[in-house]
Amino acid sequence: MAKSAVFLPYGALRIIPGGIPLLGSFVAIKSAGADGVEVHLAACRNTSRRVINRQVLEYLRRAEALGLQMHLHQAWTLRDNPTHWHNWLLHYLRQLPREGMGLSDQLPYPLISMGMPCVLYAEHYANPQALTAQHWFQTRSSFGLNGRYRVSYAAFAAFAQRLRLPVVFDTQHVLEWRAGVRGVEWLPDRPAHLLAELLAAWRELGPLVREIHLSDCVPGGDHTIDRNVFVGEGRLPLREFCGEIKRDWEGVVVPEVGPRHLIPWSRQLPKLVKRTREYFA
């Protein structure tokens, strides 16, 4: 039976030297029993490539000192999703890429070129610069000025299959994307239907998936508080989905939950790692 590694997400406010951890801390993540950490680049001051490179090297030193593996995740912009209040806060604190900041200015290419995976949003599949083995494409597109997805799920899936792109399968975002909706409040609260949708997407993309973002939610609920709820406490049929795929898949699993579950002093981190391992045991 395949065995998967569990990484926890990390984020910080860089308003003081070293940053204020918002999503776990490296020590807390290690103590929780995780195998690695996925550093969201919104944990950097997104002011220049040089600043981002320096900060990511600092994170790498912390991870290596604790024996943790490390991946990266591209930061979103305020324009991508201005519907959550916390995105406005991060934007004004200069934690999100400013408008007009190109992909090459947002990513620490020295580390990526050395083999560190970095999760990108799906629309970058059209960027030849992004088509490398280290760039893994999430099943979620950013939004354009018209509030619609920049690319459709169908277009991405066809391209990914043709070029064998490395994929990051997000169990919440892929449902929103396939349905063409922006927010879990528009998803149907019908577990059988949602399981069928997840498995249909997996049949198309499963052989390409390197990483799973295990995200739960409450379909038909609130736009903000009912997304990325604690794994197993929402309404997505995740246990059934994982039971279908785990025998033939191995890779990295990142349980993506709301910040309140990831604060460094939270007792939820060990529980989150344990539950994720149970789903893929």
Tab-separated table of C-alpha atoms in Angstrom:
chain	number	residue	atom	x	y	z
A	1	MET	CA	0.000	0.000	0.000
A	2	ALA	CA	1.300	3.444	-0.903
A	3	LYS	CA	2.355	5.801	1.878
A	4	SER	CA	1.851	9.547	1.711
A	5	ALA	CA	3.687	12.338	3.539
A	6	VAL	CA	1.773	14.945	5.526
A	7	PHE	CA	2.828	18.587	5.269
A	8	LEU	CA	1.233	21.463	7.171
A	9	PRO	CA	0.806	24.955	5.710
A	10	TYR	CA	2.795	27.869	7.096
A	11	GLY	CA	2.157	31.598	6.915
A	12	ALA	CA	3.400	34.644	8.809
A	13	LEU	CA	3.050	38.401	9.001
A	14	ARG	CA	6.426	39.932	8.142
A	15	ILE	CA	5.837	43.161	10.047
A	16	ILE	CA	8.710	42.479	12.467
A	17	PRO	CA	12.050	40.713	11.896
A	18	GLY	CA	11.424	36.983	11.741
A	19	GLY	CA	7.684	37.417	11.310
A	20	ILE	CA	4.656	36.664	13.463
A	21	PRO	CA	3.473	33.090	12.757
A	22	LEU	CA	-0.158	32.911	11.681
A	23	LEU	CA	-0.381	29.377	10.336
A	24	GLY	CA	1.507	27.182	12.753
A	25	SER	CA	5.205	27.559	13.515
A	26	PHE	CA	8.025	25.326	12.389
A	27	VAL	CA	8.518	23.954	15.906
A	28	ALA	CA	4.774	23.359	16.374
A	29	ILE	CA	4.539	21.670	12.970
A	30	LYS	CA	7.430	19.363	13.839
A	31	SER	CA	5.949	18.597	17.271
A	32	ALA	CA	2.612	17.737	15.649
A	33	GLY	CA	4.288	14.899	13.751
A	34	ALA	CA	4.193	16.379	10.240
A	35	ASP	CA	6.784	15.395	7.644
A	36	GLY	CA	7.148	18.819	6.125
A	37	VAL	CA	5.888	22.341	5.702
A	38	GLU	CA	4.339	24.124	2.729
A	39	VAL	CA	5.365	27.766	2.977
A	40	HIS	CA	2.824	30.054	1.392
A	41	LEU	CA	4.662	32.945	-0.237
A	42	ALA	CA	2.165	35.289	1.403
A	43	ALA	CA	4.434	34.580	4.394
A	44	CYS	CA	6.957	36.899	2.714
A	45	ARG	CA	7.050	40.646	2.313
A	46	ASN	CA	6.188	40.750	-1.381
A	47	THR	CA	8.196	43.803	-2.254
A	48	SER	CA	10.951	42.464	-4.515
A	49	ARG	CA	12.499	39.238	-5.751
A	50	ARG	CA	15.589	39.859	-3.614
A	51	VAL	CA	13.532	40.225	-0.423
A	52	ILE	CA	11.478	37.107	-1.202
A	53	ASN	CA	14.621	35.057	-1.924
A	54	ARG	CA	16.185	36.095	1.392
A	55	GLN	CA	13.070	35.296	3.398
A	56	VAL	CA	12.541	31.895	1.775
A	57	LEU	CA	16.161	30.955	2.498
A	58	GLU	CA	15.484	31.828	6.131
A	59	TYR	CA	12.445	29.529	6.136
A	60	LEU	CA	14.497	26.748	4.536
A	61	ARG	CA	17.156	26.990	7.254
A	62	ARG	CA	14.433	26.681	9.918
A	63	ALA	CA	12.911	23.637	8.204
A	64	GLU	CA	16.226	21.853	7.676
A	65	ALA	CA	17.266	22.457	11.295
A	66	LEU	CA	14.152	20.564	12.407
A	67	GLY	CA	14.373	17.813	9.806
A	68	LEU	CA	11.307	19.059	7.916
A	69	GLN	CA	10.905	18.951	4.150
A	70	MET	CA	9.706	22.140	2.498
A	71	HIS	CA	7.561	23.104	-0.485
A	72	LEU	CA	6.378	26.529	-1.640
A	73	HIS	CA	2.993	27.893	-2.668
A	74	GLN	CA	2.463	30.946	-4.860
A	75	ALA	CA	0.765	33.917	-3.183
A	76	TRP	CA	-2.503	35.251	-4.548
A	77	THR	CA	-3.199	38.952	-5.212
A	78	LEU	CA	-5.974	41.117	-3.848
A	79	ARG	CA	-7.559	41.279	-7.293
A	80	ASP	CA	-7.703	37.484	-7.398
A	81	ASN	CA	-10.075	37.417	-4.444
A	82	PRO	CA	-11.181	40.666	-2.751
A	83	THR	CA	-14.223	38.973	-1.171
A	84	HIS	CA	-12.492	38.106	2.131
A	85	TRP	CA	-11.568	40.849	4.631
A	86	HIS	CA	-8.263	39.229	5.545
A	87	ASN	CA	-7.030	39.600	1.960
A	88	TRP	CA	-7.401	43.364	2.275
A	89	LEU	CA	-5.349	43.300	5.480
A	90	LEU	CA	-2.598	41.227	3.886
A	91	HIS	CA	-2.602	43.501	0.859
A	92	TYR	CA	-2.094	46.679	2.900
A	93	LEU	CA	0.631	44.989	4.950
A	94	ARG	CA	2.412	44.242	1.631
A	95	GLN	CA	2.189	40.495	2.134
A	96	LEU	CA	0.547	39.938	-1.257
A	97	PRO	CA	2.142	40.625	-4.651
A	98	ARG	CA	1.412	44.122	-5.868
A	99	GLU	CA	-0.493	44.678	-9.104
A	100	GLY	CA	1.739	44.179	-12.128
A	101	MET	CA	4.280	42.018	-10.291
A	102	GLY	CA	5.163	39.248	-12.735
A	103	LEU	CA	5.538	35.585	-11.871
A	104	SER	CA	9.338	35.783	-12.145
A	105	ASP	CA	9.349	38.518	-9.478
A	106	GLN	CA	7.170	36.517	-7.075
A	107	LEU	CA	9.083	33.236	-6.929
A	108	PRO	CA	12.500	32.349	-5.431
A	109	TYR	CA	13.921	30.824	-8.590
A	110	PRO	CA	17.321	29.879	-7.080
A	111	LEU	CA	15.599	27.347	-4.793
A	112	ILE	CA	13.068	26.214	-7.384
A	113	SER	CA	15.841	25.622	-9.908
A	114	MET	CA	17.519	23.391	-7.296
A	115	GLY	CA	14.425	21.181	-7.191
A	116	MET	CA	12.101	22.652	-4.549
A	117	PRO	CA	8.467	22.220	-5.699
A	118	CYS	CA	6.303	25.325	-5.898
A	119	VAL	CA	2.510	25.222	-6.280
A	120	LEU	CA	1.173	27.623	-8.919
A	121	TYR	CA	-2.378	28.636	-9.771
A	122	ALA	CA	-3.700	26.883	-12.835
A	123	GLU	CA	-3.717	29.786	-15.293
A	124	HIS	CA	0.087	29.726	-15.404
A	125	TYR	CA	-0.001	26.570	-17.506
A	126	ALA	CA	-0.036	28.961	-20.480
A	127	ASN	CA	3.259	30.542	-19.328
A	128	PRO	CA	6.200	28.681	-20.942
A	129	GLN	CA	8.435	29.880	-18.094
A	130	ALA	CA	6.256	27.941	-15.639
A	131	LEU	CA	6.429	24.605	-17.466
A	132	THR	CA	9.125	22.952	-15.372
A	133	ALA	CA	9.120	19.813	-13.231
A	134	GLN	CA	9.313	21.961	-10.080
A	135	HIS	CA	6.085	23.875	-10.817
A	136	TRP	CA	2.988	21.974	-9.729
A	137	PHE	CA	-0.371	23.321	-10.885
A	138	GLN	CA	-3.239	23.588	-8.403
A	139	THR	CA	-6.791	22.745	-9.436
A	140	ARG	CA	-7.846	26.340	-8.998
A	141	SER	CA	-7.637	29.329	-11.315
A	142	SER	CA	-7.369	32.921	-10.145
A	143	PHE	CA	-10.057	35.431	-11.062
A	144	GLY	CA	-9.936	38.168	-13.683
A	145	LEU	CA	-11.306	41.699	-13.537
A	146	ASN	CA	-14.726	40.365	-14.540
A	147	GLY	CA	-14.827	38.186	-11.419
A	148	ARG	CA	-14.696	34.983	-13.470
A	149	TYR	CA	-12.070	32.288	-13.531
A	150	ARG	CA	-9.176	33.166	-15.789
A	151	VAL	CA	-9.273	29.678	-17.314
A	152	SER	CA	-11.873	26.924	-17.190
A	153	TYR	CA	-11.405	23.573	-15.518
A	154	ALA	CA	-12.016	21.794	-18.831
A	155	ALA	CA	-9.319	23.776	-20.648
A	156	PHE	CA	-6.785	23.130	-17.895
A	157	ALA	CA	-7.596	19.421	-17.615
A	158	ALA	CA	-7.170	18.918	-21.351
A	159	PHE	CA	-3.836	20.763	-21.385
A	160	ALA	CA	-2.575	18.972	-18.262
A	161	GLN	CA	-3.391	15.586	-19.750
A	162	ARG	CA	-1.708	16.439	-23.027
A	163	LEU	CA	1.540	17.741	-21.459
A	164	ARG	CA	1.480	15.496	-18.359
A	165	LEU	CA	1.681	18.481	-16.011
A	166	PRO	CA	2.302	17.896	-12.289
A	167	VAL	CA	-1.008	18.616	-10.526
A	168	VAL	CA	-2.029	19.602	-6.988
A	169	PHE	CA	-5.553	18.310	-6.393
A	170	ASP	CA	-7.539	20.590	-4.054
A	171	THR	CA	-10.728	18.875	-2.885
A	172	GLN	CA	-12.599	22.133	-2.263
A	173	HIS	CA	-11.333	24.280	-5.114
A	174	VAL	CA	-11.786	21.592	-7.745
A	175	LEU	CA	-15.501	21.379	-6.911
A	176	GLU	CA	-15.928	25.165	-7.161
A	177	TRP	CA	-13.922	25.282	-10.375
A	178	ARG	CA	-15.770	22.442	-12.089
A	179	ALA	CA	-19.097	24.054	-11.159
A	180	GLY	CA	-17.893	27.489	-12.296
A	181	VAL	CA	-18.835	29.084	-8.957
A	182	ARG	CA	-16.942	31.409	-6.654
A	183	GLY	CA	-17.573	30.292	-3.103
A	184	VAL	CA	-18.725	27.184	-1.244
A	185	GLU	CA	-22.146	28.750	-0.695
A	186	TRP	CA	-22.940	27.847	-4.319
A	187	LEU	CA	-22.053	24.168	-4.010
A	188	PRO	CA	-24.925	21.673	-3.598
A	189	ASP	CA	-25.180	20.046	-0.175
A	190	ARG	CA	-25.480	16.573	-1.636
A	191	PRO	CA	-22.573	14.334	-0.554
A	192	ALA	CA	-23.259	11.676	-3.196
A	193	HIS	CA	-23.120	14.280	-5.963
A	194	LEU	CA	-19.966	15.857	-4.525
A	195	LEU	CA	-18.241	12.466	-4.272
A	196	ALA	CA	-19.133	11.728	-7.891
A	197	GLU	CA	-17.641	15.091	-8.920
A	198	LEU	CA	-14.433	14.500	-6.967
A	199	LEU	CA	-13.985	11.041	-8.470
A	200	ALA	CA	-14.724	12.317	-11.983
A	201	ALA	CA	-12.001	14.945	-11.607
A	202	TRP	CA	-9.649	12.323	-10.160
A	203	ARG	CA	-10.193	10.009	-13.125
A	204	GLU	CA	-9.024	12.835	-15.376
A	205	LEU	CA	-6.144	14.127	-13.268
A	206	GLY	CA	-5.262	11.406	-10.748
A	207	PRO	CA	-2.265	9.978	-12.649
A	208	LEU	CA	-0.761	13.501	-12.688
A	209	VAL	CA	-1.319	14.375	-9.024
A	210	ARG	CA	1.794	14.934	-6.918
A	211	GLU	CA	0.053	16.589	-3.972
A	212	ILE	CA	-3.432	16.746	-2.474
A	213	HIS	CA	-4.821	19.751	-0.626
A	214	LEU	CA	-7.275	18.054	1.710
A	215	SER	CA	-9.878	20.782	2.167
A	216	ASP	CA	-13.302	20.413	3.758
A	217	CYS	CA	-16.213	22.859	3.702
A	218	VAL	CA	-19.941	23.300	4.300
A	219	PRO	CA	-21.655	23.516	0.901
A	220	GLY	CA	-24.406	26.116	0.915
A	221	GLY	CA	-22.896	27.800	3.978
A	222	ASP	CA	-21.170	31.110	4.630
A	223	HIS	CA	-18.737	32.483	2.053
A	224	THR	CA	-15.866	32.830	4.540
A	225	ILE	CA	-16.354	30.832	7.730
A	226	ASP	CA	-17.683	27.681	6.041
A	227	ARG	CA	-14.704	27.141	3.760
A	228	ASN	CA	-11.548	25.271	4.817
A	229	VAL	CA	-13.183	23.992	7.977
A	230	PHE	CA	-11.356	21.386	10.068
A	231	VAL	CA	-10.936	18.173	8.077
A	232	GLY	CA	-13.847	15.833	8.742
A	233	GLU	CA	-16.057	18.514	10.297
A	234	GLY	CA	-17.525	19.779	7.030
A	235	ARG	CA	-19.847	18.101	4.561
A	236	LEU	CA	-17.476	16.944	1.845
A	237	PRO	CA	-17.231	13.134	1.539
A	238	LEU	CA	-13.482	13.165	2.093
A	239	ARG	CA	-13.197	9.858	3.930
A	240	GLU	CA	-15.000	8.101	1.072
A	241	PHE	CA	-12.926	9.919	-1.542
A	242	CYS	CA	-9.637	9.069	0.149
A	243	GLY	CA	-10.763	5.461	0.549
A	244	GLU	CA	-11.211	5.240	-3.228
A	245	ILE	CA	-7.842	6.695	-4.219
A	246	LYS	CA	-5.340	5.857	-1.480
A	247	ARG	CA	-4.521	2.322	-2.630
A	248	ASP	CA	-3.029	3.495	-5.918
A	249	TRP	CA	-1.610	6.896	-5.037
A	250	GLU	CA	1.218	8.283	-2.954
A	251	GLY	CA	2.523	11.805	-2.616
A	252	VAL	CA	2.187	14.780	-0.302
A	253	VAL	CA	-1.052	15.594	1.518
A	254	VAL	CA	-1.565	19.111	2.900
A	255	PRO	CA	-4.675	19.518	5.078
A	256	GLU	CA	-5.817	23.063	4.355
A	257	VAL	CA	-7.872	24.508	7.184
A	258	GLY	CA	-8.746	27.996	8.416
A	259	PRO	CA	-6.111	30.000	10.334
A	260	ARG	CA	-7.887	29.525	13.664
A	261	HIS	CA	-6.975	25.837	13.535
A	262	LEU	CA	-3.305	26.488	12.768
A	263	ILE	CA	-2.212	29.032	15.380
A	264	PRO	CA	1.093	27.911	16.944
A	265	TRP	CA	-0.303	27.314	20.430
A	266	SER	CA	-3.313	25.376	19.123
A	267	ARG	CA	-3.782	21.778	20.221
A	268	GLN	CA	-5.415	21.131	16.869
A	269	LEU	CA	-2.188	20.563	14.934
A	270	PRO	CA	-1.472	17.012	16.215
A	271	LYS	CA	-5.144	16.139	15.727
A	272	LEU	CA	-5.010	17.463	12.156
A	273	VAL	CA	-1.923	15.400	11.296
A	274	LYS	CA	-3.402	12.287	12.923
A	275	ARG	CA	-6.707	12.591	11.076
A	276	THR	CA	-4.988	13.159	7.746
A	277	ARG	CA	-2.858	10.045	8.245
A	278	GLU	CA	-5.987	8.065	9.156
A	279	TYR	CA	-7.656	9.078	5.886
A	280	PHE	CA	-4.673	7.778	3.919
A	281	ALA	CA	-3.702	4.833	6.137
